[in-house]
Amino acid sequence: MARRKNALGLDIGSSSVKLVQLRESKKGIELANFSMAPLPTEAIVDGAVMNASVVVETIQGMVAAQKLKQKECAVAISGHSVINRKISLPAMTQEELDESIKWEAEQYIPFDVNDVYLDYQILQSRPEQGQMDVL
């Protein structure tokens, strides 16, 4: 019997933290757990985390209350410091893509790109057109 997978998601908002656990079942994907905890108004101001320890303690409390053991989690964050763009690029190797993403990021980030965390995901590869869409 194959072990069913769970997925954990965390949304850190300006006024609350939301935590969901999804479970794979015979019927498809089901919501296994949901919790939401408010954050003090001074914890996140204008999209910037001002009191990280309060945010961390809130998340730890939610995980403990739900008795979650899962180590991997998808996290959603927003704010003025988060920049995301969907771009179309020519098809290229992974090494070329790493360099291209860094160059593209420099067009949008007003400070040294080496001081930021960059991440990307290939959304769609279109080899017949020699293109790829990247987020």
PDB file of C-alpha atoms in Angstrom:
ATOM      1  CA  MET A   1       0.000   0.000   0.000  1.00  0.00           C
ATOM      2  CA  ALA A   2       1.476   3.339  -1.061  1.00  0.00           C
ATOM      3  CA  ARG A   3       1.795   6.032   1.579  1.00  0.00           C
ATOM      4  CA  ARG A   4      -0.348   9.061   0.879  1.00  0.00           C
ATOM      5  CA  LYS A   5       1.362  12.438   0.761  1.00  0.00           C
ATOM      6  CA  ASN A   6       0.526  15.537   2.759  1.00  0.00           C
ATOM      7  CA  ALA A   7       1.301  19.102   1.737  1.00  0.00           C
ATOM      8  CA  LEU A   8       1.765  21.958   4.167  1.00  0.00           C
ATOM      9  CA  GLY A   9       1.207  25.607   3.230  1.00  0.00           C
ATOM     10  CA  LEU A  10       1.939  28.759   5.201  1.00  0.00           C
ATOM     11  CA  ASP A  11       0.754  32.279   4.363  1.00  0.00           C
ATOM     12  CA  ILE A  12       2.414  35.056   6.349  1.00  0.00           C
ATOM     13  CA  GLY A  13       0.201  38.104   5.966  1.00  0.00           C
ATOM     14  CA  SER A  14       0.342  41.586   7.446  1.00  0.00           C
ATOM     15  CA  SER A  15      -2.245  40.853  10.138  1.00  0.00           C
ATOM     16  CA  SER A  16      -2.298  37.059  10.470  1.00  0.00           C
ATOM     17  CA  VAL A  17      -0.606  33.767   9.702  1.00  0.00           C
ATOM     18  CA  LYS A  18      -2.579  31.033   7.932  1.00  0.00           C
ATOM     19  CA  LEU A  19      -1.539  27.376   7.960  1.00  0.00           C
ATOM     20  CA  VAL A  20      -3.099  24.615   5.848  1.00  0.00           C
ATOM     21  CA  GLN A  21      -2.414  20.930   5.523  1.00  0.00           C
ATOM     22  CA  LEU A  22      -3.685  19.110   2.460  1.00  0.00           C
ATOM     23  CA  ARG A  23      -3.964  15.338   2.289  1.00  0.00           C
ATOM     24  CA  GLU A  24      -4.092  13.019  -0.674  1.00  0.00           C
ATOM     25  CA  SER A  25      -7.079  10.662  -0.458  1.00  0.00           C
ATOM     26  CA  LYS A  26      -8.954   8.272  -2.706  1.00  0.00           C
ATOM     27  CA  LYS A  27     -11.284  11.173  -3.568  1.00  0.00           C
ATOM     28  CA  GLY A  28      -8.413  13.511  -4.474  1.00  0.00           C
ATOM     29  CA  ILE A  29      -6.912  16.334  -2.425  1.00  0.00           C
ATOM     30  CA  GLU A  30      -8.650  17.160   0.861  1.00  0.00           C
ATOM     31  CA  LEU A  31      -8.172  19.872   3.457  1.00  0.00           C
ATOM     32  CA  ALA A  32      -6.826  18.065   6.531  1.00  0.00           C
ATOM     33  CA  ASN A  33      -6.095  21.047   8.811  1.00  0.00           C
ATOM     34  CA  PHE A  34      -6.536  24.799   8.752  1.00  0.00           C
ATOM     35  CA  SER A  35      -5.562  27.336  11.351  1.00  0.00           C
ATOM     36  CA  MET A  36      -5.222  31.088  11.466  1.00  0.00           C
ATOM     37  CA  ALA A  37      -3.537  33.172  14.136  1.00  0.00           C
ATOM     38  CA  PRO A  38      -3.566  36.965  14.391  1.00  0.00           C
ATOM     39  CA  LEU A  39      -0.338  38.934  14.532  1.00  0.00           C
ATOM     40  CA  PRO A  40       0.129  42.054  16.651  1.00  0.00           C
ATOM     41  CA  THR A  41      -0.067  45.217  14.545  1.00  0.00           C
ATOM     42  CA  GLU A  42       3.608  45.969  15.191  1.00  0.00           C
ATOM     43  CA  ALA A  43       4.832  42.545  13.960  1.00  0.00           C
ATOM     44  CA  ILE A  44       4.577  43.401  10.248  1.00  0.00           C
ATOM     45  CA  VAL A  45       4.392  47.032   9.138  1.00  0.00           C
ATOM     46  CA  ASP A  46       3.995  48.047   5.478  1.00  0.00           C
ATOM     47  CA  GLY A  47       4.941  44.532   4.377  1.00  0.00           C
ATOM     48  CA  ALA A  48       8.189  44.476   6.378  1.00  0.00           C
ATOM     49  CA  VAL A  49       8.720  42.081   9.288  1.00  0.00           C
ATOM     50  CA  MET A  50       9.474  44.302  12.273  1.00  0.00           C
ATOM     51  CA  ASN A  51       9.336  41.638  14.984  1.00  0.00           C
ATOM     52  CA  ALA A  52      10.543  38.304  13.605  1.00  0.00           C
ATOM     53  CA  SER A  53      10.465  36.563  16.988  1.00  0.00           C
ATOM     54  CA  VAL A  54       6.712  37.187  17.324  1.00  0.00           C
ATOM     55  CA  VAL A  55       6.098  35.804  13.831  1.00  0.00           C
ATOM     56  CA  VAL A  56       8.268  32.740  14.541  1.00  0.00           C
ATOM     57  CA  GLU A  57       6.566  32.116  17.899  1.00  0.00           C
ATOM     58  CA  THR A  58       3.149  32.381  16.245  1.00  0.00           C
ATOM     59  CA  ILE A  59       4.095  29.831  13.584  1.00  0.00           C
ATOM     60  CA  GLN A  60       5.664  27.481  16.147  1.00  0.00           C
ATOM     61  CA  GLY A  61       2.516  27.666  18.263  1.00  0.00           C
ATOM     62  CA  MET A  62       0.317  26.823  15.287  1.00  0.00           C
ATOM     63  CA  VAL A  63       2.497  23.862  14.291  1.00  0.00           C
ATOM     64  CA  ALA A  64       2.520  22.569  17.883  1.00  0.00           C
ATOM     65  CA  ALA A  65      -1.262  22.972  18.249  1.00  0.00           C
ATOM     66  CA  GLN A  66      -1.863  20.972  15.062  1.00  0.00           C
ATOM     67  CA  LYS A  67       0.814  18.417  16.076  1.00  0.00           C
ATOM     68  CA  LEU A  68       2.399  18.654  12.638  1.00  0.00           C
ATOM     69  CA  LYS A  69       5.562  16.654  12.013  1.00  0.00           C
ATOM     70  CA  GLN A  70       6.077  17.571   8.361  1.00  0.00           C
ATOM     71  CA  LYS A  71       9.443  19.162   7.568  1.00  0.00           C
ATOM     72  CA  GLU A  72       8.716  20.673   4.139  1.00  0.00           C
ATOM     73  CA  CYS A  73       6.361  23.589   3.664  1.00  0.00           C
ATOM     74  CA  ALA A  74       5.325  25.908   0.835  1.00  0.00           C
ATOM     75  CA  VAL A  75       5.420  29.508   2.060  1.00  0.00           C
ATOM     76  CA  ALA A  76       3.605  32.519   0.622  1.00  0.00           C
ATOM     77  CA  ILE A  77       4.967  35.940   1.482  1.00  0.00           C
ATOM     78  CA  SER A  78       4.174  39.375   0.169  1.00  0.00           C
ATOM     79  CA  GLY A  79       5.174  42.945   0.712  1.00  0.00           C
ATOM     80  CA  HIS A  80       7.151  45.752  -0.821  1.00  0.00           C
ATOM     81  CA  SER A  81      10.352  43.724  -0.608  1.00  0.00           C
ATOM     82  CA  VAL A  82       9.001  40.846  -2.708  1.00  0.00           C
ATOM     83  CA  ILE A  83       9.303  41.193  -6.469  1.00  0.00           C
ATOM     84  CA  ASN A  84       7.964  38.616  -8.891  1.00  0.00           C
ATOM     85  CA  ARG A  85       7.835  38.674 -12.656  1.00  0.00           C
ATOM     86  CA  LYS A  86       6.823  36.248 -15.363  1.00  0.00           C
ATOM     87  CA  ILE A  87       9.273  36.394 -18.250  1.00  0.00           C
ATOM     88  CA  SER A  88       9.713  34.574 -21.538  1.00  0.00           C
ATOM     89  CA  LEU A  89      13.254  33.552 -22.399  1.00  0.00           C
ATOM     90  CA  PRO A  90      14.902  31.571 -25.165  1.00  0.00           C
ATOM     91  CA  ALA A  91      15.319  27.879 -24.314  1.00  0.00           C
ATOM     92  CA  MET A  92      18.671  27.418 -22.544  1.00  0.00           C
ATOM     93  CA  THR A  93      20.668  25.183 -20.226  1.00  0.00           C
ATOM     94  CA  GLN A  94      20.319  25.362 -16.442  1.00  0.00           C
ATOM     95  CA  GLU A  95      23.651  27.200 -16.125  1.00  0.00           C
ATOM     96  CA  GLU A  96      22.637  29.746 -18.766  1.00  0.00           C
ATOM     97  CA  LEU A  97      19.272  30.197 -17.065  1.00  0.00           C
ATOM     98  CA  ASP A  98      20.937  30.899 -13.697  1.00  0.00           C
ATOM     99  CA  GLU A  99      22.961  33.715 -15.282  1.00  0.00           C
ATOM    100  CA  SER A 100      20.026  35.022 -17.301  1.00  0.00           C
ATOM    101  CA  ILE A 101      17.781  35.206 -14.221  1.00  0.00           C
ATOM    102  CA  LYS A 102      20.468  37.152 -12.371  1.00  0.00           C
ATOM    103  CA  TRP A 103      20.740  39.610 -15.278  1.00  0.00           C
ATOM    104  CA  GLU A 104      16.935  39.956 -15.528  1.00  0.00           C
ATOM    105  CA  ALA A 105      16.696  40.555 -11.766  1.00  0.00           C
ATOM    106  CA  GLU A 106      19.177  43.416 -12.019  1.00  0.00           C
ATOM    107  CA  GLN A 107      16.661  45.219 -14.250  1.00  0.00           C
ATOM    108  CA  TYR A 108      14.043  45.291 -11.444  1.00  0.00           C
ATOM    109  CA  ILE A 109      16.019  45.349  -8.190  1.00  0.00           C
ATOM    110  CA  PRO A 110      17.279  48.816  -7.212  1.00  0.00           C
ATOM    111  CA  PHE A 111      20.283  47.500  -5.257  1.00  0.00           C
ATOM    112  CA  ASP A 112      23.027  44.883  -5.554  1.00  0.00           C
ATOM    113  CA  VAL A 113      21.495  41.613  -6.760  1.00  0.00           C
ATOM    114  CA  ASN A 114      24.089  39.720  -4.688  1.00  0.00           C
ATOM    115  CA  ASP A 115      22.393  41.025  -1.527  1.00  0.00           C
ATOM    116  CA  VAL A 116      18.998  39.449  -2.282  1.00  0.00           C
ATOM    117  CA  TYR A 117      17.539  35.955  -2.367  1.00  0.00           C
ATOM    118  CA  LEU A 118      16.634  34.974  -5.920  1.00  0.00           C
ATOM    119  CA  ASP A 119      14.432  32.023  -6.774  1.00  0.00           C
ATOM    120  CA  TYR A 120      12.710  31.015  -9.974  1.00  0.00           C
ATOM    121  CA  GLN A 121      10.538  28.305 -11.433  1.00  0.00           C
ATOM    122  CA  ILE A 122      10.182  27.254 -15.060  1.00  0.00           C
ATOM    123  CA  LEU A 123       6.450  27.472 -15.702  1.00  0.00           C
ATOM    124  CA  GLN A 124       6.390  26.145 -19.242  1.00  0.00           C
ATOM    125  CA  SER A 125       8.956  24.935 -21.712  1.00  0.00           C
ATOM    126  CA  ARG A 126       8.102  25.374 -25.402  1.00  0.00           C
ATOM    127  CA  PRO A 127      10.938  23.622 -27.262  1.00  0.00           C
ATOM    128  CA  GLU A 128       9.115  23.792 -30.597  1.00  0.00           C
ATOM    129  CA  GLN A 129       9.262  27.591 -30.326  1.00  0.00           C
ATOM    130  CA  GLY A 130      12.650  27.665 -28.604  1.00  0.00           C
ATOM    131  CA  GLN A 131      11.089  29.502 -25.626  1.00  0.00           C
ATOM    132  CA  MET A 132      10.451  29.017 -21.923  1.00  0.00           C
ATOM    133  CA  ASP A 133       8.248  30.900 -19.455  1.00  0.00           C
ATOM    134  CA  VAL A 134       9.829  31.551 -16.070  1.00  0.00           C
ATOM    135  CA  LEU A 135       8.405  33.012 -12.861  1.00  0.00           C
TER     136      LEU A 135
END
